[in-house]
Amino acid sequence: MKKYWLPWLILSPSLLFLALFTYFPLLRSVYDSLFDTRMASDNPPFVGAANFTRLLEDGVFWQSLLNNLLYILLTVIPGVTLALLLAVALWENHRVNRWLRTAFFFPMIIPMVSAAALWLFIFMPGLGMLDHYLAALFGPMNNNWLGRSNSALFALALIGVWKFAGYYMLFFLAGLQAIPASTREAAVMEGATPTQVFFKVTLPLLRPTLSFVLTTALIYSVTQIDHVAVMTHGGPDNATTVLLYYIQNLAWETHDLGKASAATFLTLVGLFIFSLVNLKLLERGAHYER
């Protein structure tokens, strides 16, 4: 009997926090989405699926969804690719590489709000660092990178790649170091080139790590919105309004908690489905024996 209860006893603190901060908020968002909280009443009326209907009829919701999908493409693919290239380049464990790993990881230590304030100066029209160096190459510049709808989201995506690529690099470094050296040595002995070794041996064995990093990068691309709030406030003309910022505005500015809860529930369902499919596809056939 003791052997049966001991694992549950050890896991109980984690299960408690998981229930309080993951499953309860999810269930509460489902519950709140069934009521219209726009009425100034202690007992908001039950409206069923009306909040979901209003949400799907809201053009700003669809724009925020498209913005978020574009932001995911602009951050996840370049960020993960850059992290993998950095990990391969800094694979060998010597002093210079250790310093470089620290340098690339450093942006992760900076809070996103502080990073946004720093990049505000970089993107400042005419006076910022970006315009300064572009002016040295192409002449005087006065680009309002954050004030134009065709460039603001790209500017925010650049911050996302800069901040998280070094963090993802650490996972790839751990995955590379976990691959048995004998597998690469056998490929080299068979006459494989370094490129063939990487794509035919190393990369397939990194699929579990790649799956984890992609899932983590996706979650960060949806949940990290501090730089949106600091730098653009969702503008110009909702060009940088992403899902979580849209939900935040619904809940805190318009006090439409029912509609915000509906959007939260749909966002979490989408993240869950993507994560499940991603883990199933990338981990298929990716296990090996030491």
C-alpha positions as a Python dict, from the first residue, in 0.01 Angstrom:
ca = {
    (1, 'M'): (0, 0, 0),
    (2, 'K'): (287, 236, 82),
    (3, 'K'): (446, 174, -257),
    (4, 'Y'): (120, 274, -425),
    (5, 'W'): (73, 605, -238),
    (6, 'L'): (435, 717, -223),
    (7, 'P'): (459, 836, -590),
    (8, 'W'): (131, 1028, -555),
    (9, 'L'): (253, 1184, -230),
    (10, 'I'): (575, 1300, -397),
    (11, 'L'): (384, 1440, -695),
    (12, 'S'): (111, 1605, -487),
    (13, 'P'): (272, 1955, -467),
    (14, 'S'): (317, 1966, -845),
    (15, 'L'): (-34, 1831, -903),
    (16, 'L'): (-176, 2092, -666),
    (17, 'F'): (-10, 2382, -849),
    (18, 'L'): (-107, 2230, -1185),
    (19, 'A'): (-469, 2212, -1075),
    (20, 'L'): (-473, 2563, -927),
    (21, 'F'): (-289, 2748, -1203),
    (22, 'T'): (-366, 2543, -1516),
    (23, 'Y'): (-684, 2338, -1501),
    (24, 'F'): (-889, 2565, -1274),
    (25, 'P'): (-826, 2879, -1488),
    (26, 'L'): (-914, 2681, -1800),
    (27, 'L'): (-1242, 2560, -1652),
    (28, 'R'): (-1314, 2907, -1516),
    (29, 'S'): (-1262, 3060, -1860),
    (30, 'V'): (-1515, 2813, -2002),
    (31, 'Y'): (-1761, 2903, -1725),
    (32, 'D'): (-1715, 3280, -1766),
    (33, 'S'): (-1757, 3255, -2142),
    (34, 'L'): (-2119, 3154, -2087),
    (35, 'F'): (-2219, 3484, -1922),
    (36, 'D'): (-2248, 3841, -2048),
    (37, 'T'): (-2044, 4048, -1803),
    (38, 'R'): (-2100, 4377, -1987),
    (39, 'M'): (-2404, 4434, -1770),
    (40, 'A'): (-2325, 4619, -1448),
    (41, 'S'): (-2468, 4346, -1229),
    (42, 'D'): (-2347, 4107, -963),
    (43, 'N'): (-2534, 3829, -1144),
    (44, 'P'): (-2452, 3852, -1516),
    (45, 'P'): (-2709, 3685, -1742),
    (46, 'F'): (-2643, 3344, -1891),
    (47, 'V'): (-2603, 3373, -2270),
    (48, 'G'): (-2466, 3030, -2366),
    (49, 'A'): (-2258, 3041, -2683),
    (50, 'A'): (-2347, 3404, -2763),
    (51, 'N'): (-2002, 3525, -2657),
    (52, 'F'): (-1840, 3286, -2903),
    (53, 'T'): (-2074, 3414, -3175),
    (54, 'R'): (-1985, 3776, -3096),
    (55, 'L'): (-1618, 3683, -3095),
    (56, 'L'): (-1630, 3517, -3438),
    (57, 'E'): (-1815, 3820, -3577),
    (58, 'D'): (-1549, 4062, -3449),
    (59, 'G'): (-1313, 4175, -3724),
    (60, 'V'): (-1045, 4276, -3472),
    (61, 'F'): (-1037, 3918, -3343),
    (62, 'W'): (-965, 3781, -3690),
    (63, 'Q'): (-702, 4049, -3750),
    (64, 'S'): (-533, 3966, -3418),
    (65, 'L'): (-539, 3598, -3513),
    (66, 'L'): (-376, 3668, -3850),
    (67, 'N'): (-123, 3899, -3681),
    (68, 'N'): (-37, 3624, -3434),
    (69, 'L'): (3, 3364, -3708),
    (70, 'L'): (236, 3598, -3896),
    (71, 'Y'): (424, 3675, -3575),
    (72, 'I'): (467, 3300, -3515),
    (73, 'L'): (614, 3256, -3864),
    (74, 'L'): (845, 3555, -3813),
    (75, 'T'): (975, 3440, -3475),
    (76, 'V'): (953, 3061, -3445),
    (77, 'I'): (1113, 2962, -3776),
    (78, 'P'): (1400, 3219, -3775),
    (79, 'G'): (1451, 3189, -3398),
    (80, 'V'): (1471, 2809, -3391),
    (81, 'T'): (1687, 2799, -3706),
    (82, 'L'): (1927, 3057, -3564),
    (83, 'A'): (1940, 2869, -3232),
    (84, 'L'): (2026, 2544, -3409),
    (85, 'L'): (2301, 2711, -3615),
    (86, 'L'): (2446, 2871, -3300),
    (87, 'A'): (2440, 2538, -3118),
    (88, 'V'): (2623, 2363, -3401),
    (89, 'A'): (2879, 2646, -3425),
    (90, 'L'): (2940, 2649, -3049),
    (91, 'W'): (2923, 2273, -3001),
    (92, 'E'): (3283, 2228, -2888),
    (93, 'N'): (3332, 2303, -2519),
    (94, 'H'): (3625, 2544, -2491),
    (95, 'R'): (3671, 2886, -2331),
    (96, 'V'): (3581, 3104, -2630),
    (97, 'N'): (3265, 2906, -2700),
    (98, 'R'): (3161, 2926, -2335),
    (99, 'W'): (3191, 3306, -2347),
    (100, 'L'): (2996, 3320, -2672),
    (101, 'R'): (2721, 3096, -2531),
    (102, 'T'): (2687, 3333, -2237),
    (103, 'A'): (2672, 3634, -2469),
    (104, 'F'): (2398, 3482, -2686),
    (105, 'F'): (2199, 3369, -2381),
    (106, 'F'): (2223, 3710, -2212),
    (107, 'P'): (1912, 3864, -2382),
    (108, 'M'): (1700, 3596, -2214),
    (109, 'I'): (1798, 3735, -1874),
    (110, 'I'): (1667, 4082, -1961),
    (111, 'P'): (1296, 4126, -1878),
    (112, 'M'): (1085, 4181, -2186),
    (113, 'V'): (972, 4524, -2064),
    (114, 'S'): (1335, 4637, -2028),
    (115, 'A'): (1421, 4487, -2366),
    (116, 'A'): (1130, 4677, -2523),
    (117, 'A'): (1252, 5004, -2370),
    (118, 'L'): (1600, 4936, -2508),
    (119, 'W'): (1470, 4862, -2857),
    (120, 'L'): (1256, 5176, -2852),
    (121, 'F'): (1581, 5373, -2870),
    (122, 'I'): (1714, 5145, -3146),
    (123, 'F'): (1401, 5199, -3358),
    (124, 'M'): (1374, 5574, -3289),
    (125, 'P'): (1316, 5755, -3623),
    (126, 'G'): (1625, 5934, -3745),
    (127, 'L'): (1811, 5915, -3414),
    (128, 'G'): (1803, 5544, -3332),
    (129, 'M'): (2090, 5302, -3383),
    (130, 'L'): (1916, 5126, -3673),
    (131, 'D'): (1860, 5444, -3874),
    (132, 'H'): (2211, 5564, -3784),
    (133, 'Y'): (2382, 5264, -3944),
    (134, 'L'): (2141, 5252, -4236),
    (135, 'A'): (2215, 5620, -4300),
    (136, 'A'): (2586, 5541, -4315),
    (137, 'L'): (2512, 5300, -4602),
    (138, 'F'): (2216, 5456, -4785),
    (139, 'G'): (2205, 5821, -4682),
    (140, 'P'): (1983, 6010, -4433),
    (141, 'M'): (1709, 5796, -4278),
    (142, 'N'): (1393, 5882, -4085),
    (143, 'N'): (1205, 5554, -4072),
    (144, 'N'): (921, 5522, -3823),
    (145, 'W'): (957, 5147, -3788),
    (146, 'L'): (698, 5115, -3509),
    (147, 'G'): (457, 5372, -3651),
    (148, 'R'): (390, 5208, -3988),
    (149, 'S'): (154, 4917, -4023),
    (150, 'N'): (376, 4742, -4279),
    (151, 'S'): (684, 4733, -4054),
    (152, 'A'): (569, 4742, -3689),
    (153, 'L'): (503, 4368, -3657),
    (154, 'F'): (836, 4284, -3822),
    (155, 'A'): (1012, 4510, -3571),
    (156, 'L'): (845, 4329, -3281),
    (157, 'A'): (933, 3992, -3433),
    (158, 'L'): (1298, 4096, -3449),
    (159, 'I'): (1290, 4153, -3073),
    (160, 'G'): (1139, 3808, -3020),
    (161, 'V'): (1413, 3638, -3221),
    (162, 'W'): (1686, 3841, -3048),
    (163, 'K'): (1558, 3757, -2701),
    (164, 'F'): (1482, 3385, -2727),
    (165, 'A'): (1727, 3241, -2983),
    (166, 'G'): (2003, 3206, -2722),
    (167, 'Y'): (1761, 3033, -2486),
    (168, 'Y'): (1663, 2775, -2749),
    (169, 'M'): (2033, 2731, -2828),
    (170, 'L'): (2090, 2579, -2483),
    (171, 'F'): (1839, 2302, -2551),
    (172, 'F'): (2001, 2220, -2883),
    (173, 'L'): (2344, 2214, -2717),
    (174, 'A'): (2212, 1965, -2462),
    (175, 'G'): (2059, 1756, -2740),
    (176, 'L'): (2380, 1758, -2944),
    (177, 'Q'): (2588, 1652, -2646),
    (178, 'A'): (2347, 1366, -2574),
    (179, 'I'): (2394, 1212, -2921),
    (180, 'P'): (2644, 922, -2906),
    (181, 'A'): (2967, 1015, -3081),
    (182, 'S'): (2985, 666, -3231),
    (183, 'T'): (2691, 739, -3464),
    (184, 'R'): (2868, 1033, -3628),
    (185, 'E'): (3201, 849, -3635),
    (186, 'A'): (3039, 555, -3814),
    (187, 'A'): (2893, 788, -4077),
    (188, 'V'): (3232, 955, -4133),
    (189, 'M'): (3400, 615, -4171),
    (190, 'E'): (3143, 531, -4439),
    (191, 'G'): (3254, 840, -4632),
    (192, 'A'): (2977, 1084, -4539),
    (193, 'T'): (3054, 1454, -4573),
    (194, 'P'): (2996, 1692, -4278),
    (195, 'T'): (2677, 1814, -4445),
    (196, 'Q'): (2550, 1460, -4489),
    (197, 'V'): (2638, 1376, -4129),
    (198, 'F'): (2437, 1673, -4007),
    (199, 'F'): (2125, 1615, -4218),
    (200, 'K'): (2126, 1234, -4218),
    (201, 'V'): (2250, 1160, -3866),
    (202, 'T'): (2257, 1458, -3631),
    (203, 'L'): (1931, 1629, -3726),
    (204, 'P'): (1714, 1313, -3716),
    (205, 'L'): (1849, 1232, -3370),
    (206, 'L'): (1765, 1586, -3259),
    (207, 'R'): (1397, 1544, -3339),
    (208, 'P'): (1285, 1510, -2973),
    (209, 'T'): (1477, 1827, -2885),
    (210, 'L'): (1346, 2003, -3194),
    (211, 'S'): (991, 1906, -3101),
    (212, 'F'): (1030, 2048, -2752),
    (213, 'V'): (1192, 2370, -2874),
    (214, 'L'): (926, 2428, -3141),
    (215, 'T'): (648, 2377, -2888),
    (216, 'T'): (817, 2612, -2640),
    (217, 'A'): (878, 2872, -2911),
    (218, 'L'): (514, 2858, -3018),
    (219, 'I'): (394, 2913, -2661),
    (220, 'Y'): (631, 3209, -2616),
    (221, 'S'): (518, 3361, -2946),
    (222, 'V'): (159, 3362, -2820),
    (223, 'T'): (209, 3451, -2454),
    (224, 'Q'): (490, 3710, -2463),
    (225, 'I'): (319, 4045, -2529),
    (226, 'D'): (501, 4285, -2296),
    (227, 'H'): (683, 4449, -2587),
    (228, 'V'): (351, 4502, -2766),
    (229, 'A'): (210, 4685, -2463),
    (230, 'V'): (524, 4898, -2420),
    (231, 'M'): (613, 4977, -2781),
    (232, 'T'): (300, 4988, -2998),
    (233, 'H'): (-13, 4933, -2782),
    (234, 'G'): (-144, 4713, -3060),
    (235, 'G'): (-115, 4986, -3324),
    (236, 'P'): (-94, 5135, -3568),
    (237, 'D'): (-451, 5051, -3671),
    (238, 'N'): (-435, 4714, -3486),
    (239, 'A'): (-137, 4608, -3700),
    (240, 'T'): (40, 4462, -3394),
    (241, 'T'): (-265, 4349, -3196),
    (242, 'V'): (-202, 3981, -3122),
    (243, 'L'): (-438, 3739, -2950),
    (244, 'L'): (-326, 3780, -2591),
    (245, 'Y'): (-314, 4161, -2619),
    (246, 'Y'): (-663, 4152, -2772),
    (247, 'I'): (-786, 3938, -2482),
    (248, 'Q'): (-621, 4170, -2230),
    (249, 'N'): (-794, 4472, -2382),
    (250, 'L'): (-1131, 4297, -2373),
    (251, 'A'): (-1092, 4204, -2008),
    (252, 'W'): (-939, 4524, -1867),
    (253, 'E'): (-1045, 4808, -2095),
    (254, 'T'): (-1393, 4710, -2214),
    (255, 'H'): (-1466, 4476, -1917),
    (256, 'D'): (-1613, 4223, -2160),
    (257, 'L'): (-1497, 3926, -1954),
    (258, 'G'): (-1731, 3678, -2124),
    (259, 'K'): (-1595, 3751, -2471),
    (260, 'A'): (-1237, 3757, -2338),
    (261, 'S'): (-1293, 3416, -2175),
    (262, 'A'): (-1425, 3277, -2503),
    (263, 'A'): (-1115, 3403, -2684),
    (264, 'T'): (-893, 3258, -2411),
    (265, 'F'): (-1057, 2918, -2440),
    (266, 'L'): (-1022, 2907, -2820),
    (267, 'T'): (-656, 3016, -2795),
    (268, 'L'): (-575, 2744, -2542),
    (269, 'V'): (-752, 2481, -2751),
    (270, 'G'): (-553, 2587, -3058),
    (271, 'L'): (-224, 2571, -2863),
    (272, 'F'): (-311, 2229, -2724),
    (273, 'I'): (-397, 2085, -3066),
    (274, 'F'): (-81, 2224, -3227),
    (275, 'S'): (139, 2100, -2943),
    (276, 'L'): (-16, 1754, -2957),
    (277, 'V'): (25, 1724, -3335),
    (278, 'N'): (379, 1864, -3318),
    (279, 'L'): (488, 1616, -3052),
    (280, 'K'): (332, 1323, -3237),
    (281, 'L'): (488, 1410, -3574),
    (282, 'L'): (839, 1508, -3466),
    (283, 'E'): (889, 1239, -3205),
    (284, 'R'): (779, 959, -3438),
    (285, 'G'): (1076, 731, -3486),
    (286, 'A'): (1309, 969, -3305),
    (287, 'H'): (1415, 747, -3017),
    (288, 'Y'): (1740, 559, -3008),
    (289, 'E'): (1924, 333, -2771),
    (290, 'R'): (2254, 425, -2614),
}
